[in-house]
PDB file of C-alpha atoms in Angstrom:
ATOM      1  CA  MET A   1       7.864  18.435  19.250  1.00  0.00           C
ATOM      2  CA  LYS A   2       7.108  17.468  15.664  1.00  0.00           C
ATOM      3  CA  GLU A   3       8.512  14.349  14.048  1.00  0.00           C
ATOM      4  CA  TYR A   4       9.402  14.015  10.370  1.00  0.00           C
ATOM      5  CA  ILE A   5      10.339  11.117   8.124  1.00  0.00           C
ATOM      6  CA  LEU A   6      13.362  11.765   5.931  1.00  0.00           C
ATOM      7  CA  LEU A   7      13.642   9.586   2.818  1.00  0.00           C
ATOM      8  CA  ILE A   8      16.776   9.517   0.678  1.00  0.00           C
ATOM      9  CA  ASP A   9      17.281   7.587  -2.575  1.00  0.00           C
ATOM     10  CA  THR A  10      20.634   8.143  -4.261  1.00  0.00           C
ATOM     11  CA  ILE A  11      23.823   6.674  -5.689  1.00  0.00           C
ATOM     12  CA  ASP A  12      25.989   5.146  -2.994  1.00  0.00           C
ATOM     13  CA  GLU A  13      29.285   6.793  -2.115  1.00  0.00           C
ATOM     14  CA  LYS A  14      31.511   7.149   0.925  1.00  0.00           C
ATOM     15  CA  GLY A  15      30.443   9.575   3.625  1.00  0.00           C
ATOM     16  CA  LEU A  16      26.721   9.717   2.855  1.00  0.00           C
ATOM     17  CA  VAL A  17      25.529   8.891   6.360  1.00  0.00           C
ATOM     18  CA  TYR A  18      28.147  11.176   7.887  1.00  0.00           C
ATOM     19  CA  ASN A  19      27.167  14.116   5.654  1.00  0.00           C
ATOM     20  CA  VAL A  20      23.461  13.679   6.313  1.00  0.00           C
ATOM     21  CA  SER A  21      23.983  13.291  10.065  1.00  0.00           C
ATOM     22  CA  LYS A  22      26.164  16.402  10.122  1.00  0.00           C
ATOM     23  CA  ILE A  23      23.408  18.468   8.487  1.00  0.00           C
ATOM     24  CA  LEU A  24      20.825  17.150  10.942  1.00  0.00           C
ATOM     25  CA  PHE A  25      23.083  17.886  13.905  1.00  0.00           C
ATOM     26  CA  ALA A  26      23.792  21.403  12.652  1.00  0.00           C
ATOM     27  CA  ASN A  27      20.047  22.028  12.511  1.00  0.00           C
ATOM     28  CA  HIS A  28      19.623  20.810  16.124  1.00  0.00           C
ATOM     29  CA  LEU A  29      17.592  17.783  15.015  1.00  0.00           C
ATOM     30  CA  ASN A  30      17.494  14.416  16.732  1.00  0.00           C
ATOM     31  CA  ILE A  31      17.498  11.063  14.914  1.00  0.00           C
ATOM     32  CA  GLU A  32      14.825   8.908  16.562  1.00  0.00           C
ATOM     33  CA  GLN A  33      15.121   5.951  14.150  1.00  0.00           C
ATOM     34  CA  ASN A  34      17.341   5.177  11.198  1.00  0.00           C
ATOM     35  CA  ALA A  35      17.550   2.441   8.545  1.00  0.00           C
ATOM     36  CA  GLU A  36      19.772   2.115   5.474  1.00  0.00           C
ATOM     37  CA  PHE A  37      20.213  -0.260   2.549  1.00  0.00           C
ATOM     38  CA  VAL A  38      22.651  -0.450  -0.347  1.00  0.00           C
ATOM     39  CA  ASP A  39      21.795  -2.446  -3.472  1.00  0.00           C
ATOM     40  CA  LYS A  40      25.191  -3.782  -4.537  1.00  0.00           C
ATOM     41  CA  ASP A  41      24.128  -4.585  -8.093  1.00  0.00           C
ATOM     42  CA  THR A  42      23.124  -1.012  -8.929  1.00  0.00           C
ATOM     43  CA  ASN A  43      25.091   0.916  -6.294  1.00  0.00           C
ATOM     44  CA  LYS A  44      21.888   2.508  -5.045  1.00  0.00           C
ATOM     45  CA  PHE A  45      21.608   3.807  -1.477  1.00  0.00           C
ATOM     46  CA  PHE A  46      18.355   4.096   0.469  1.00  0.00           C
ATOM     47  CA  MET A  47      17.896   5.755   3.847  1.00  0.00           C
ATOM     48  CA  ARG A  48      14.868   6.334   6.069  1.00  0.00           C
ATOM     49  CA  SER A  49      15.234   8.429   9.217  1.00  0.00           C
ATOM     50  CA  VAL A  50      12.656   9.544  11.759  1.00  0.00           C
ATOM     51  CA  ILE A  51      13.842  12.921  13.030  1.00  0.00           C
ATOM     52  CA  SER A  52      12.455  15.370  15.567  1.00  0.00           C
ATOM     53  CA  GLY A  53      12.899  19.048  16.292  1.00  0.00           C
ATOM     54  CA  ASP A  54      11.989  22.478  14.988  1.00  0.00           C
ATOM     55  CA  LEU A  55      12.943  22.872  11.357  1.00  0.00           C
ATOM     56  CA  ASN A  56      12.336  24.742   8.146  1.00  0.00           C
ATOM     57  CA  PRO A  57      11.638  22.015   5.549  1.00  0.00           C
ATOM     58  CA  ASN A  58      12.811  24.072   2.574  1.00  0.00           C
ATOM     59  CA  ILE A  59      16.127  24.999   4.200  1.00  0.00           C
ATOM     60  CA  LEU A  60      16.802  21.454   5.395  1.00  0.00           C
ATOM     61  CA  LEU A  61      16.069  19.925   1.986  1.00  0.00           C
ATOM     62  CA  LYS A  62      18.304  22.504   0.288  1.00  0.00           C
ATOM     63  CA  GLU A  63      21.202  21.783   2.637  1.00  0.00           C
ATOM     64  CA  LEU A  64      20.821  18.017   2.229  1.00  0.00           C
ATOM     65  CA  LYS A  65      20.759  18.175  -1.567  1.00  0.00           C
ATOM     66  CA  GLU A  66      23.959  20.218  -1.520  1.00  0.00           C
ATOM     67  CA  VAL A  67      25.882  17.364   0.154  1.00  0.00           C
ATOM     68  CA  LEU A  68      24.261  14.472  -1.713  1.00  0.00           C
ATOM     69  CA  PRO A  69      25.116  13.179  -5.210  1.00  0.00           C
ATOM     70  CA  LYS A  70      23.463  14.843  -8.185  1.00  0.00           C
ATOM     71  CA  ASP A  71      19.918  13.642  -9.013  1.00  0.00           C
ATOM     72  CA  SER A  72      19.333  12.348  -5.493  1.00  0.00           C
ATOM     73  CA  THR A  73      15.704  12.045  -4.390  1.00  0.00           C
ATOM     74  CA  VAL A  74      15.120  13.576  -0.967  1.00  0.00           C
ATOM     75  CA  LYS A  75      11.700  13.723   0.688  1.00  0.00           C
ATOM     76  CA  LEU A  76      10.691  15.094   4.066  1.00  0.00           C
ATOM     77  CA  ASN A  77       7.241  14.090   5.322  1.00  0.00           C
ATOM     78  CA  LEU A  78       5.599  15.277   8.499  1.00  0.00           C
ATOM     79  CA  LYS A  79       4.818  12.205  10.599  1.00  0.00           C
ATOM     80  CA  SER A  80       1.025  12.274  10.657  1.00  0.00           C
ATOM     81  CA  LYS A  81      -2.032  10.242   9.762  1.00  0.00           C
ATOM     82  CA  LYS A  82      -2.616   9.732   6.052  1.00  0.00           C
ATOM     83  CA  ASP A  83      -6.029  10.009   4.420  1.00  0.00           C
ATOM     84  CA  ILE A  84      -7.141   6.868   2.578  1.00  0.00           C
ATOM     85  CA  VAL A  85     -10.111   5.787   0.477  1.00  0.00           C
ATOM     86  CA  ILE A  86     -11.052   2.108   0.157  1.00  0.00           C
ATOM     87  CA  LEU A  87     -12.594   0.536  -2.953  1.00  0.00           C
ATOM     88  CA  ALA A  88     -14.606  -2.661  -2.546  1.00  0.00           C
ATOM     89  CA  THR A  89     -17.117  -4.879  -4.349  1.00  0.00           C
ATOM     90  CA  LYS A  90     -18.894  -7.663  -2.423  1.00  0.00           C
ATOM     91  CA  GLU A  91     -16.308  -9.539  -0.353  1.00  0.00           C
ATOM     92  CA  SER A  92     -16.141  -8.318   3.238  1.00  0.00           C
ATOM     93  CA  HIS A  93     -13.147 -10.082   4.790  1.00  0.00           C
ATOM     94  CA  VAL A  94     -10.305  -7.661   4.051  1.00  0.00           C
ATOM     95  CA  LEU A  95     -12.533  -4.583   4.297  1.00  0.00           C
ATOM     96  CA  GLY A  96     -13.930  -5.706   7.655  1.00  0.00           C
ATOM     97  CA  ASP A  97     -10.434  -6.412   8.939  1.00  0.00           C
ATOM     98  CA  LEU A  98      -9.230  -2.931   7.966  1.00  0.00           C
ATOM     99  CA  LEU A  99     -12.259  -1.288   9.564  1.00  0.00           C
ATOM    100  CA  ILE A 100     -11.700  -3.136  12.854  1.00  0.00           C
ATOM    101  CA  ARG A 101      -8.000  -2.267  12.864  1.00  0.00           C
ATOM    102  CA  TYR A 102      -8.944   1.345  12.149  1.00  0.00           C
ATOM    103  CA  ILE A 103     -11.412   1.561  15.045  1.00  0.00           C
ATOM    104  CA  ASP A 104      -8.901  -0.132  17.359  1.00  0.00           C
ATOM    105  CA  GLY A 105      -6.277   2.493  16.457  1.00  0.00           C
ATOM    106  CA  GLU A 106      -3.939   0.021  14.757  1.00  0.00           C
ATOM    107  CA  LEU A 107      -3.900   1.940  11.466  1.00  0.00           C
ATOM    108  CA  ASP A 108      -2.254   5.349  11.520  1.00  0.00           C
ATOM    109  CA  ALA A 109      -4.752   6.620   8.969  1.00  0.00           C
ATOM    110  CA  ASN A 110      -8.010   8.425   8.387  1.00  0.00           C
ATOM    111  CA  ILE A 111     -10.422   6.297   6.360  1.00  0.00           C
ATOM    112  CA  LYS A 112     -12.300   9.023   4.535  1.00  0.00           C
ATOM    113  CA  ALA A 113     -14.744   6.800   2.638  1.00  0.00           C
ATOM    114  CA  VAL A 114     -15.495   3.404   1.137  1.00  0.00           C
ATOM    115  CA  ILE A 115     -16.560   3.295  -2.514  1.00  0.00           C
ATOM    116  CA  ALA A 116     -18.080   0.159  -4.029  1.00  0.00           C
ATOM    117  CA  ASN A 117     -19.771  -0.880  -7.250  1.00  0.00           C
ATOM    118  CA  HIS A 118     -22.422  -2.816  -5.277  1.00  0.00           C
ATOM    119  CA  ASP A 119     -24.284  -1.920  -2.087  1.00  0.00           C
ATOM    120  CA  TYR A 120     -23.661  -5.262  -0.311  1.00  0.00           C
ATOM    121  CA  LEU A 121     -21.218  -3.716   2.164  1.00  0.00           C
ATOM    122  CA  LYS A 122     -23.164  -0.543   2.953  1.00  0.00           C
ATOM    123  CA  ASP A 123     -24.488  -1.704   6.326  1.00  0.00           C
ATOM    124  CA  LEU A 124     -21.066  -2.963   7.398  1.00  0.00           C
ATOM    125  CA  VAL A 125     -19.306   0.302   6.579  1.00  0.00           C
ATOM    126  CA  GLU A 126     -21.942   2.532   8.138  1.00  0.00           C
ATOM    127  CA  LYS A 127     -21.599   0.642  11.437  1.00  0.00           C
ATOM    128  CA  PHE A 128     -18.191   2.341  11.655  1.00  0.00           C
ATOM    129  CA  ASP A 129     -19.591   5.819  10.849  1.00  0.00           C
ATOM    130  CA  ILE A 130     -17.622   5.970   7.607  1.00  0.00           C
ATOM    131  CA  PRO A 131     -19.182   7.389   4.424  1.00  0.00           C
ATOM    132  CA  PHE A 132     -20.194   4.732   1.901  1.00  0.00           C
ATOM    133  CA  HIS A 133     -20.724   5.444  -1.789  1.00  0.00           C
ATOM    134  CA  CYS A 134     -22.207   2.913  -4.174  1.00  0.00           C
ATOM    135  CA  ILE A 135     -21.362   3.692  -7.782  1.00  0.00           C
ATOM    136  CA  SER A 136     -23.018   0.956  -9.811  1.00  0.00           C
ATOM    137  CA  ALA A 137     -21.416  -0.149 -13.066  1.00  0.00           C
ATOM    138  CA  GLU A 138     -24.656  -1.622 -14.368  1.00  0.00           C
ATOM    139  CA  ASP A 139     -25.432  -0.560 -17.961  1.00  0.00           C
ATOM    140  CA  MET A 140     -22.254   1.556 -18.060  1.00  0.00           C
ATOM    141  CA  ASP A 141     -19.060   1.078 -19.991  1.00  0.00           C
ATOM    142  CA  ARG A 142     -15.818   0.753 -18.040  1.00  0.00           C
ATOM    143  CA  GLU A 143     -14.548   4.254 -18.799  1.00  0.00           C
ATOM    144  CA  ALA A 144     -17.786   6.033 -17.882  1.00  0.00           C
ATOM    145  CA  HIS A 145     -18.041   4.162 -14.592  1.00  0.00           C
ATOM    146  CA  GLU A 146     -14.396   4.765 -13.788  1.00  0.00           C
ATOM    147  CA  ASP A 147     -14.782   8.496 -14.407  1.00  0.00           C
ATOM    148  CA  LEU A 148     -17.463   8.605 -11.714  1.00  0.00           C
ATOM    149  CA  VAL A 149     -15.263   6.665  -9.297  1.00  0.00           C
ATOM    150  CA  ILE A 150     -12.287   8.954  -9.965  1.00  0.00           C
ATOM    151  CA  GLU A 151     -14.466  12.017  -9.408  1.00  0.00           C
ATOM    152  CA  GLN A 152     -15.720  10.627  -6.093  1.00  0.00           C
ATOM    153  CA  ILE A 153     -12.217   9.716  -4.914  1.00  0.00           C
ATOM    154  CA  LYS A 154     -10.835  13.149  -5.727  1.00  0.00           C
ATOM    155  CA  GLU A 155     -13.447  14.784  -3.505  1.00  0.00           C
ATOM    156  CA  TYR A 156     -11.641  13.219  -0.532  1.00  0.00           C
ATOM    157  CA  GLU A 157      -8.094  13.982  -1.758  1.00  0.00           C
ATOM    158  CA  PRO A 158      -6.633  10.765  -0.327  1.00  0.00           C
ATOM    159  CA  GLU A 159      -2.948  10.016  -0.131  1.00  0.00           C
ATOM    160  CA  LEU A 160      -3.593   6.299  -0.601  1.00  0.00           C
ATOM    161  CA  ILE A 161      -6.281   4.175  -2.263  1.00  0.00           C
ATOM    162  CA  VAL A 162      -6.768   0.602  -1.063  1.00  0.00           C
ATOM    163  CA  LEU A 163      -8.416  -2.022  -3.246  1.00  0.00           C
ATOM    164  CA  ALA A 164     -10.137  -4.295  -0.721  1.00  0.00           C
ATOM    165  CA  LYS A 165     -11.043  -7.049  -3.204  1.00  0.00           C
ATOM    166  CA  TYR A 166     -12.299  -4.488  -5.716  1.00  0.00           C
ATOM    167  CA  MET A 167     -13.165  -6.832  -8.567  1.00  0.00           C
ATOM    168  CA  ARG A 168     -12.770  -4.527 -11.532  1.00  0.00           C
ATOM    169  CA  ILE A 169      -9.759  -4.090 -13.779  1.00  0.00           C
ATOM    170  CA  LEU A 170      -8.508  -0.505 -13.660  1.00  0.00           C
ATOM    171  CA  THR A 171      -7.676   1.357 -16.858  1.00  0.00           C
ATOM    172  CA  PRO A 172      -4.409   3.253 -17.450  1.00  0.00           C
ATOM    173  CA  LYS A 173      -6.377   6.478 -16.960  1.00  0.00           C
ATOM    174  CA  PHE A 174      -7.223   5.500 -13.391  1.00  0.00           C
ATOM    175  CA  VAL A 175      -3.681   4.352 -12.617  1.00  0.00           C
ATOM    176  CA  ASN A 176      -2.195   7.547 -14.039  1.00  0.00           C
ATOM    177  CA  SER A 177      -4.642   9.635 -12.002  1.00  0.00           C
ATOM    178  CA  PHE A 178      -3.171   8.223  -8.771  1.00  0.00           C
ATOM    179  CA  PRO A 179       0.475   7.265  -9.435  1.00  0.00           C
ATOM    180  CA  GLN A 180       2.017   5.073  -6.718  1.00  0.00           C
ATOM    181  CA  GLN A 181      -1.062   5.611  -4.572  1.00  0.00           C
ATOM    182  CA  VAL A 182      -3.080   2.449  -5.245  1.00  0.00           C
ATOM    183  CA  LEU A 183      -2.567  -0.716  -3.188  1.00  0.00           C
ATOM    184  CA  ASN A 184      -4.052  -4.068  -4.240  1.00  0.00           C
ATOM    185  CA  ILE A 185      -4.338  -7.504  -2.637  1.00  0.00           C
ATOM    186  CA  HIS A 186      -4.911 -10.827  -4.361  1.00  0.00           C
ATOM    187  CA  HIS A 187      -4.449 -14.527  -3.752  1.00  0.00           C
ATOM    188  CA  SER A 188      -1.319 -16.151  -5.125  1.00  0.00           C
ATOM    189  CA  PHE A 189      -0.956 -19.885  -5.418  1.00  0.00           C
ATOM    190  CA  LEU A 190       2.025 -21.999  -6.260  1.00  0.00           C
ATOM    191  CA  PRO A 191       1.202 -22.933  -8.996  1.00  0.00           C
ATOM    192  CA  ALA A 192      -1.118 -20.085 -10.006  1.00  0.00           C
ATOM    193  CA  PHE A 193      -4.746 -20.415 -11.052  1.00  0.00           C
ATOM    194  CA  ILE A 194      -6.873 -17.868 -12.845  1.00  0.00           C
ATOM    195  CA  GLY A 195     -10.542 -17.684 -13.738  1.00  0.00           C
ATOM    196  CA  ALA A 196     -13.599 -18.750 -11.785  1.00  0.00           C
ATOM    197  CA  ASN A 197     -13.184 -20.134  -8.257  1.00  0.00           C
ATOM    198  CA  PRO A 198      -9.406 -20.536  -8.023  1.00  0.00           C
ATOM    199  CA  TYR A 199      -9.790 -22.368  -4.708  1.00  0.00           C
ATOM    200  CA  LYS A 200     -11.672 -25.209  -6.385  1.00  0.00           C
ATOM    201  CA  GLN A 201      -8.961 -25.365  -9.040  1.00  0.00           C
ATOM    202  CA  ALA A 202      -6.270 -25.421  -6.358  1.00  0.00           C
ATOM    203  CA  HIS A 203      -8.091 -28.134  -4.427  1.00  0.00           C
ATOM    204  CA  HIS A 204      -8.377 -30.333  -7.524  1.00  0.00           C
ATOM    205  CA  ARG A 205      -4.656 -29.844  -8.201  1.00  0.00           C
ATOM    206  CA  GLY A 206      -3.705 -30.715  -4.632  1.00  0.00           C
ATOM    207  CA  VAL A 207      -1.752 -27.554  -3.842  1.00  0.00           C
ATOM    208  CA  LYS A 208       0.266 -27.426  -0.619  1.00  0.00           C
ATOM    209  CA  ILE A 209       0.750 -23.652  -0.314  1.00  0.00           C
ATOM    210  CA  ILE A 210      -1.756 -20.787  -0.431  1.00  0.00           C
ATOM    211  CA  GLY A 211      -0.522 -17.229  -0.369  1.00  0.00           C
ATOM    212  CA  ALA A 212      -1.365 -13.585  -0.891  1.00  0.00           C
ATOM    213  CA  THR A 213       0.423 -10.655  -2.491  1.00  0.00           C
ATOM    214  CA  ALA A 214      -0.043  -6.934  -1.843  1.00  0.00           C
ATOM    215  CA  HIS A 215       1.408  -4.634  -4.477  1.00  0.00           C
ATOM    216  CA  TYR A 216       1.219  -1.239  -6.097  1.00  0.00           C
ATOM    217  CA  VAL A 217      -1.201  -1.074  -9.014  1.00  0.00           C
ATOM    218  CA  THR A 218       0.354  -0.343 -12.413  1.00  0.00           C
ATOM    219  CA  ASP A 219      -0.830  -0.617 -16.008  1.00  0.00           C
ATOM    220  CA  ASP A 220       0.414  -4.223 -16.008  1.00  0.00           C
ATOM    221  CA  LEU A 221      -2.277  -6.296 -14.310  1.00  0.00           C
ATOM    222  CA  ASP A 222      -1.077  -7.700 -10.969  1.00  0.00           C
ATOM    223  CA  GLU A 223       2.549  -6.988 -11.877  1.00  0.00           C
ATOM    224  CA  GLY A 224       3.221  -3.825  -9.883  1.00  0.00           C
ATOM    225  CA  PRO A 225       6.008  -3.576  -7.276  1.00  0.00           C
ATOM    226  CA  ILE A 226       5.377  -6.048  -4.454  1.00  0.00           C
ATOM    227  CA  ILE A 227       5.105  -4.635  -0.937  1.00  0.00           C
ATOM    228  CA  ALA A 228       4.182  -7.679   1.169  1.00  0.00           C
ATOM    229  CA  GLN A 229       3.584 -11.413   0.740  1.00  0.00           C
ATOM    230  CA  ASP A 230       2.879 -14.404   2.941  1.00  0.00           C
ATOM    231  CA  VAL A 231       1.832 -18.051   2.656  1.00  0.00           C
ATOM    232  CA  VAL A 232       0.042 -20.710   4.673  1.00  0.00           C
ATOM    233  CA  ARG A 233       0.491 -24.444   4.242  1.00  0.00           C
ATOM    234  CA  VAL A 234      -2.446 -26.712   3.411  1.00  0.00           C
ATOM    235  CA  ASP A 235      -2.756 -30.436   2.753  1.00  0.00           C
ATOM    236  CA  HIS A 236      -5.061 -33.142   1.418  1.00  0.00           C
ATOM    237  CA  THR A 237      -7.417 -32.851   4.384  1.00  0.00           C
ATOM    238  CA  TYR A 238      -8.503 -29.338   3.332  1.00  0.00           C
ATOM    239  CA  SER A 239     -11.711 -28.928   1.352  1.00  0.00           C
ATOM    240  CA  TRP A 240     -11.788 -26.091  -1.165  1.00  0.00           C
ATOM    241  CA  GLN A 241     -13.870 -24.140   1.364  1.00  0.00           C
ATOM    242  CA  ASP A 242     -11.110 -24.655   3.962  1.00  0.00           C
ATOM    243  CA  MET A 243      -8.578 -23.427   1.417  1.00  0.00           C
ATOM    244  CA  ARG A 244     -10.652 -20.344   0.697  1.00  0.00           C
ATOM    245  CA  ARG A 245     -10.898 -19.620   4.428  1.00  0.00           C
ATOM    246  CA  ALA A 246      -7.138 -19.978   4.815  1.00  0.00           C
ATOM    247  CA  GLY A 247      -6.576 -17.779   1.777  1.00  0.00           C
ATOM    248  CA  ARG A 248      -8.844 -15.054   3.097  1.00  0.00           C
ATOM    249  CA  ASN A 249      -7.046 -15.050   6.423  1.00  0.00           C
ATOM    250  CA  VAL A 250      -3.651 -14.587   4.817  1.00  0.00           C
ATOM    251  CA  GLU A 251      -5.044 -11.868   2.526  1.00  0.00           C
ATOM    252  CA  LYS A 252      -6.150  -9.875   5.583  1.00  0.00           C
ATOM    253  CA  VAL A 253      -2.719 -10.065   7.208  1.00  0.00           C
ATOM    254  CA  VAL A 254      -0.794  -9.255   4.035  1.00  0.00           C
ATOM    255  CA  LEU A 255      -2.954  -6.279   3.093  1.00  0.00           C
ATOM    256  CA  SER A 256      -2.798  -4.727   6.565  1.00  0.00           C
ATOM    257  CA  THR A 257       0.986  -5.263   6.666  1.00  0.00           C
ATOM    258  CA  ALA A 258       1.502  -3.605   3.287  1.00  0.00           C
ATOM    259  CA  LEU A 259      -0.788  -0.719   4.179  1.00  0.00           C
ATOM    260  CA  GLN A 260       1.073  -0.142   7.437  1.00  0.00           C
ATOM    261  CA  HIS A 261       4.365   0.032   5.515  1.00  0.00           C
ATOM    262  CA  LEU A 262       2.879   2.711   3.267  1.00  0.00           C
ATOM    263  CA  LEU A 263       1.347   4.655   6.141  1.00  0.00           C
ATOM    264  CA  GLU A 264       4.757   4.756   7.832  1.00  0.00           C
ATOM    265  CA  ASP A 265       6.585   5.853   4.647  1.00  0.00           C
ATOM    266  CA  LYS A 266       8.734   2.720   4.669  1.00  0.00           C
ATOM    267  CA  VAL A 267       8.426   1.859   0.974  1.00  0.00           C
ATOM    268  CA  PHE A 268      10.898   2.901  -1.714  1.00  0.00           C
ATOM    269  CA  VAL A 269       9.995   1.943  -5.298  1.00  0.00           C
ATOM    270  CA  PHE A 270      13.076   0.691  -7.109  1.00  0.00           C
ATOM    271  CA  GLY A 271      12.457  -0.348 -10.696  1.00  0.00           C
ATOM    272  CA  ASN A 272       9.637  -2.883 -10.480  1.00  0.00           C
ATOM    273  CA  LYS A 273      10.394  -3.872  -6.915  1.00  0.00           C
ATOM    274  CA  THR A 274      10.451  -2.235  -3.520  1.00  0.00           C
ATOM    275  CA  VAL A 275      12.849  -1.613  -0.678  1.00  0.00           C
ATOM    276  CA  ILE A 276      11.158  -1.633   2.742  1.00  0.00           C
ATOM    277  CA  LEU A 277      13.038   0.209   5.516  1.00  0.00           C
TER     278      LEU A 277
END
C-alpha cells in the first residue's frame, strides 16, 4: 500500500484538523503520522501527515481545498526516494559522510552525481560507483562556469542540490534556476569570523563555541531560511587544528540532519525561517 505525505500551510481557524481528518476518512485513508503547529503571531497553521491507502491525488486535493481557508497551500507527495545532486570543491569531510550514509541506507535518496570545480574528490566519489563531473572554473568567468554547472545538473533532474563545501558564490541566476532546492552548510562561530582560515581567527580570539548552520540558498549570501544548527564547546586547550576538526564534525551532523528533514518533506518555509514538522 502506497504512503503519501500531506502538507498543509494555511490560516488557522477552528475545525481544521477535524475537516481534514473527515476528508481522509471518507476516502478510506489511514493517518500513519501527524504533526501540527500554529504560529500565534501570524495565525498561520502548518500540518504534516503521513497517510496510506489507495487514492486519486487530484480528487483528494480538490476535496481538501474545498474545506480549507482560501489561498491555502496543499501538497501531496508520494513517499519515495528523492533524487539529489551534490556540488563540492576540495574538502572531503561532509561529502564523505553523505556518501557513507548513502551506502549504509541512512539517506532516503538517490545520489545521481557529484559535480565539482576541481578533480580532488574524483577517486573518493568513484569508490561509491557514483558519477563524478569536474567542471573547472579556470580561465572562465563566473557566469560562463555556472551555465555549464546548471546544464550538467539539469541532465539529472534532481529534486534537491546539496552544497558539500562548494566554495563558490552562486549567482541569482543559479538560485532562481532551482528555487528552494539548494541546501548549504557552513561554519558559524559566536562571534563570527570571515575571510581566510576562520579557525585560526577563532583560536586567537579564544572562542568557546563552534557551530554549523544548514540553510536554503537564496540571493542573500548565507541568509536563507535555516533548517538545522548545532554547536560544540571548545576551550583554551584546543589548538586551531583541534577547533577545525571539531567544526568539521559538527558540519557533518548538521548537514545530514538538514538533508534528512528535506528528504522526509518535513520543512515548511515561512518568511525567512522554517517550520520543521
